[in-house]
mmCIF file of C-alpha atoms in Angstrom:
data_model
loop_
_atom_site.group_PDB
_atom_site.id
_atom_site.type_symbol
_atom_site.label_atom_id
_atom_site.label_comp_id
_atom_site.label_asym_id
_atom_site.label_seq_id
_atom_site.Cartn_x
_atom_site.Cartn_y
_atom_site.Cartn_z
ATOM 1 C CA MET A 387 139.136 183.728 115.841
ATOM 2 C CA GLU A 388 137.250 182.204 113.216
ATOM 3 C CA SER A 389 140.062 179.955 112.019
ATOM 4 C CA ASP A 390 140.792 179.221 115.680
ATOM 5 C CA THR A 391 137.134 178.043 116.220
ATOM 6 C CA THR A 392 137.274 176.250 112.621
ATOM 7 C CA ALA A 393 140.485 174.344 113.236
ATOM 8 C CA SER A 394 139.663 173.514 117.081
ATOM 9 C CA ASP A 395 136.393 171.788 115.478
ATOM 10 C CA LYS A 396 138.647 170.278 113.022
ATOM 11 C CA GLY A 397 140.930 168.985 115.852
ATOM 12 C CA THR A 398 138.302 167.772 118.154
ATOM 13 C CA THR A 399 136.710 165.551 114.788
ATOM 14 C CA SER A 400 140.067 164.175 113.966
ATOM 15 C CA ASP A 401 139.993 163.190 117.427
ATOM 16 C CA SER A 402 136.780 161.766 117.918
ATOM 17 C CA ASP A 403 137.201 159.322 113.957
ATOM 18 C CA SER A 404 140.592 158.188 115.936
ATOM 19 C CA ALA A 405 138.589 157.102 118.287
ATOM 20 C CA SER A 406 136.271 155.512 116.417
ATOM 21 C CA SER A 407 138.859 153.672 114.422
ATOM 22 C CA SER A 408 140.353 152.159 117.455
ATOM 23 C CA ASN A 409 137.558 151.307 119.052
ATOM 24 C CA ALA A 410 135.920 149.079 115.471
ATOM 25 C CA ARG A 411 138.177 146.089 116.512
ATOM 26 C CA PRO A 412 137.494 142.956 113.828
ATOM 27 C CA TYR A 413 135.317 140.201 114.695
ATOM 28 C CA PRO A 414 137.646 136.940 115.900
ATOM 29 C CA PRO A 415 138.178 134.794 112.703
ATOM 30 C CA ALA A 416 136.453 131.938 115.162
ATOM 31 C CA LEU A 417 133.344 133.699 115.707
ATOM 32 C CA ILE A 418 132.725 134.230 111.687
ATOM 33 C CA ALA A 419 133.483 130.301 111.560
ATOM 34 C CA THR A 420 131.087 129.898 113.940
ATOM 35 C CA ALA A 421 128.584 131.630 111.935
ATOM 36 C CA VAL A 422 129.054 130.543 108.226
ATOM 37 C CA ALA A 423 129.153 126.791 110.253
ATOM 38 C CA LEU A 424 125.640 127.251 111.863
ATOM 39 C CA PRO A 425 123.669 126.977 108.761
ATOM 40 C CA VAL A 426 125.624 124.261 107.010
ATOM 41 C CA VAL A 427 124.849 122.276 110.298
ATOM 42 C CA LEU A 428 121.220 122.897 110.602
ATOM 43 C CA ILE A 429 120.523 121.866 106.715
ATOM 44 C CA VAL A 430 122.600 118.646 107.099
ATOM 45 C CA ALA A 431 120.600 118.152 110.393
ATOM 46 C CA ILE A 432 117.648 118.522 108.601
ATOM 47 C CA LEU A 433 118.206 116.068 105.729
ATOM 48 C CA VAL A 434 119.319 113.448 108.528
ATOM 49 C CA ALA A 435 115.937 113.773 109.863
ATOM 50 C CA ALA A 436 113.979 113.742 106.860
ATOM 51 C CA VAL A 437 116.167 110.577 105.621
ATOM 52 C CA LEU A 438 115.604 108.389 109.240
ATOM 53 C CA ALA A 439 111.958 109.602 109.004
ATOM 54 C CA ARG A 440 111.327 107.639 106.155
ATOM 55 C CA ASN A 441 113.521 104.779 106.812
ATOM 56 C CA THR A 442 111.615 104.344 110.521
ATOM 57 C CA PRO A 443 108.900 102.092 110.258
ATOM 58 C CA THR A 444 105.422 103.633 110.510
ATOM 59 C CA GLU A 445 103.138 102.478 112.866
ATOM 60 C CA ARG A 446 100.424 100.426 111.147
ATOM 61 C CA GLU A 447 96.635 99.911 112.669
ATOM 62 C CA PRO A 448 95.887 96.306 113.545
ATOM 63 C CA LEU A 449 94.129 94.515 110.575
ATOM 64 C CA VAL A 450 90.996 93.342 110.050
ATOM 65 C CA LEU A 451 89.947 90.340 108.901
ATOM 66 C CA GLY A 452 86.954 88.164 108.428
ATOM 67 C CA PRO A 453 86.360 84.554 108.898
ATOM 68 C CA VAL A 454 86.089 82.151 106.100
ATOM 69 C CA PRO A 455 84.859 78.140 106.430
ATOM 70 C CA ALA A 456 88.645 76.416 107.315
ATOM 71 C CA PRO A 457 87.631 73.103 108.584
ATOM 72 C CA ALA A 458 91.369 72.043 109.052
ATOM 73 C CA ALA A 459 92.624 74.947 110.804
ATOM 74 C CA ASP A 460 93.300 73.199 113.855
ATOM 75 C CA GLY A 461 95.053 70.260 111.793
ATOM 76 C CA THR A 462 98.521 69.365 111.636
ATOM 77 C CA ALA A 463 99.197 70.692 107.951
ATOM 78 C CA CYS A 464 98.456 74.407 109.433
ATOM 79 C CA THR A 465 100.119 74.135 113.272
ATOM 80 C CA THR A 466 102.817 72.920 111.166
ATOM 81 C CA LEU A 467 102.615 75.649 108.167
ATOM 82 C CA LEU A 468 102.326 78.575 110.149
ATOM 83 C CA PRO A 469 105.129 79.368 112.464
ATOM 84 C CA VAL A 470 107.757 79.069 109.752
ATOM 85 C CA LEU A 471 106.066 81.528 107.471
ATOM 86 C CA PRO A 472 108.555 84.347 106.904
ATOM 87 C CA VAL A 473 108.287 87.892 108.441
ATOM 88 C CA GLU A 474 108.860 89.039 105.088
ATOM 89 C CA LEU A 475 107.666 88.710 102.018
ATOM 90 C CA GLY A 476 109.449 91.500 99.523
ATOM 91 C CA ASP A 477 107.959 94.967 100.153
ATOM 92 C CA TYR A 478 105.879 93.087 102.867
ATOM 93 C CA THR A 479 106.118 92.859 106.776
ATOM 94 C CA LYS A 480 103.914 90.853 109.217
ATOM 95 C CA SER A 481 100.709 92.574 110.426
ATOM 96 C CA GLN A 482 99.153 92.215 113.391
ATOM 97 C CA LEU A 483 95.626 91.056 113.608
ATOM 98 C CA VAL A 484 92.341 92.307 115.504
ATOM 99 C CA GLU A 485 91.506 89.459 117.862
ATOM 100 C CA PRO A 486 89.971 87.469 117.794
ATOM 101 C CA ALA A 487 91.743 86.609 113.975
ATOM 102 C CA PRO A 488 90.303 83.959 111.581
ATOM 103 C CA PRO A 489 92.327 81.054 112.992
ATOM 104 C CA ALA A 490 95.054 79.482 110.865
ATOM 105 C CA THR A 491 95.681 82.835 109.279
ATOM 106 C CA ARG A 492 98.383 85.556 108.204
ATOM 107 C CA ALA A 493 98.919 89.029 106.785
ATOM 108 C CA TRP A 494 101.701 91.067 105.360
ATOM 109 C CA GLN A 495 101.132 94.927 104.419
ATOM 110 C CA ARG A 496 103.888 97.402 102.795
ATOM 111 C CA SER A 497 105.277 100.154 105.667
ATOM 112 C CA ASP A 498 102.568 102.581 103.835
ATOM 113 C CA GLY A 499 99.873 100.023 104.781
ATOM 114 C CA GLY A 500 97.590 99.565 101.556
ATOM 115 C CA ASP A 501 96.188 96.298 100.558
ATOM 116 C CA PRO A 502 97.475 93.248 102.478
ATOM 117 C CA ILE A 503 98.525 90.000 101.231
ATOM 118 C CA VAL A 504 96.326 87.378 103.024
ATOM 119 C CA LEU A 505 97.428 83.658 103.652
ATOM 120 C CA ARG A 506 94.686 81.445 105.012
ATOM 121 C CA CYS A 507 95.577 77.508 105.744
ATOM 122 C CA GLY A 508 92.738 74.339 106.459
ATOM 123 C CA LEU A 509 90.419 75.514 103.386
ATOM 124 C CA ASP A 510 87.949 73.246 101.384
ATOM 125 C CA ARG A 511 88.639 72.729 98.584
ATOM 126 C CA PRO A 512 87.984 75.866 96.279
ATOM 127 C CA LEU A 513 84.892 75.445 93.718
ATOM 128 C CA GLU A 514 86.265 76.752 90.575
ATOM 129 C CA PHE A 515 89.567 74.110 91.066
ATOM 130 C CA ASN A 516 88.284 71.022 88.757
ATOM 131 C CA ARG A 517 89.948 68.680 86.257
ATOM 132 C CA ALA A 518 90.360 71.664 83.317
ATOM 133 C CA SER A 519 92.024 73.679 85.547
ATOM 134 C CA ALA A 520 95.414 75.405 84.805
ATOM 135 C CA LEU A 521 98.184 75.223 86.982
ATOM 136 C CA GLN A 522 101.214 76.543 87.889
ATOM 137 C CA ILE A 523 104.075 74.794 89.227
ATOM 138 C CA VAL A 524 106.217 77.676 91.983
ATOM 139 C CA ASN A 525 109.065 76.134 93.970
ATOM 140 C CA GLY A 526 107.637 73.054 94.322
ATOM 141 C CA VAL A 527 104.257 73.795 95.233
ATOM 142 C CA GLN A 528 101.108 73.248 92.303
ATOM 143 C CA TRP A 529 99.016 76.344 92.906
ATOM 144 C CA PHE A 530 95.484 76.853 91.103
ATOM 145 C CA GLU A 531 94.505 80.964 90.504
ATOM 146 C CA ALA A 532 91.329 82.430 90.946
ATOM 147 C CA ARG A 533 90.911 85.627 89.845
ATOM 148 C CA ASP A 534 88.051 87.713 90.778
ATOM 149 C CA PRO A 535 87.817 90.587 88.017
ATOM 150 C CA ALA A 536 85.612 92.903 90.119
ATOM 151 C CA SER A 537 89.342 93.386 92.686
ATOM 152 C CA LYS A 538 92.744 94.180 91.943
ATOM 153 C CA ALA A 539 94.204 90.590 93.365
ATOM 154 C CA SER A 540 94.626 87.656 92.720
ATOM 155 C CA THR A 541 94.044 84.104 95.325
ATOM 156 C CA TRP A 542 96.308 81.407 94.757
ATOM 157 C CA PHE A 543 95.357 78.184 96.324
ATOM 158 C CA ALA A 544 98.376 75.366 96.413
ATOM 159 C CA VAL A 545 96.291 72.063 95.806
ATOM 160 C CA ASP A 546 98.774 69.636 96.452
ATOM 161 C CA ARG A 547 99.099 69.222 100.107
ATOM 162 C CA GLU A 548 97.074 68.052 102.806
ATOM 163 C CA THR A 549 95.389 71.031 103.447
ATOM 164 C CA TYR A 550 94.166 73.579 101.042
ATOM 165 C CA ILE A 551 95.792 76.918 101.771
ATOM 166 C CA ALA A 552 94.984 80.611 99.879
ATOM 167 C CA LEU A 553 97.263 83.355 99.314
ATOM 168 C CA THR A 554 96.055 86.218 98.602
ATOM 169 C CA ILE A 555 98.017 88.813 97.328
ATOM 170 C CA PRO A 556 97.844 92.473 95.268
ATOM 171 C CA ASP A 557 97.930 93.310 92.050
ATOM 172 C CA GLY A 558 102.103 94.901 91.691
ATOM 173 C CA SER A 559 103.548 92.458 94.299
ATOM 174 C CA GLY A 560 105.650 90.671 92.071
ATOM 175 C CA PRO A 561 106.846 87.272 92.237
ATOM 176 C CA THR A 562 108.071 87.663 95.646
ATOM 177 C CA PRO A 563 105.666 86.269 97.944
ATOM 178 C CA LEU A 564 104.045 83.779 95.948
ATOM 179 C CA GLN A 565 108.164 82.201 96.095
ATOM 180 C CA ALA A 566 108.376 82.695 99.884
ATOM 181 C CA VAL A 567 105.346 81.201 100.830
ATOM 182 C CA SER A 568 106.086 78.153 98.332
ATOM 183 C CA ASP A 569 109.374 77.381 99.918
ATOM 184 C CA ALA A 570 107.857 77.815 103.452
ATOM 185 C CA ILE A 571 105.151 75.471 102.391
ATOM 186 C CA THR A 572 108.000 72.680 100.272
ATOM 187 C CA ALA A 573 109.909 72.553 103.283
ATOM 188 C CA GLY A 574 106.580 71.781 105.975
ATOM 189 C CA LEU A 575 104.353 69.774 104.293
ATOM 190 C CA PRO A 576 104.768 67.045 102.191
ATOM 191 C CA ALA A 577 103.005 66.682 98.350
ATOM 192 C CA LYS A 578 100.371 64.928 98.110
ATOM 193 C CA THR A 579 98.324 63.853 94.813
ATOM 194 C CA ILE A 580 96.196 66.512 94.034
ATOM 195 C CA ASP A 581 92.238 66.287 94.052
ATOM 196 C CA PRO A 582 90.369 68.634 91.974
ATOM 197 C CA GLY A 583 86.767 68.664 91.094
ATOM 198 C CA PRO A 584 84.611 66.917 88.614
ATOM 199 C CA LEU A 585 84.678 69.095 85.176
ATOM 200 C CA PRO A 586 81.490 71.557 85.291
ATOM 201 C CA ASN A 587 78.475 70.347 83.339
#
């Protein structure tokens, strides 16, 4: 009697295993391919988004620039020069200025901000510019450099045009800004004989 029961139990177990085996069907190949490909697609999307975010220029705050004496800011030289100044100076792009902005002034900044390049037109002759001053000619323009040891920038004055033009350039900006502005000055303003101040006593 016991052997019949055991045999019956075995038969039941065998039938159950057969049913389970027949119900456990393999996953469709398309589903497996989707499961494998989805993480790859997500990783690629994240990398693309990161690259686009890095290459998209960030919105910069308008710059606040203080006024300086510029008696010839409304003169012909400045009104001729300002429209032909480049929008880009190497890694720097033209910045918006907080109004009221100083007259005859332009500025450029890197996309991540930092110290700007600032151009001012219509200035008086710089006090440091005299007959002993060393000049540097860049693309047809004679420049006088006034260096402030306390700052990390140089201010270059174009001294051979109808008016004085100052270009303040942060250290590490390279030669492109001075070259590009020199090209604009040469194209728009005729050269004049320099008029340095007297030698200091």
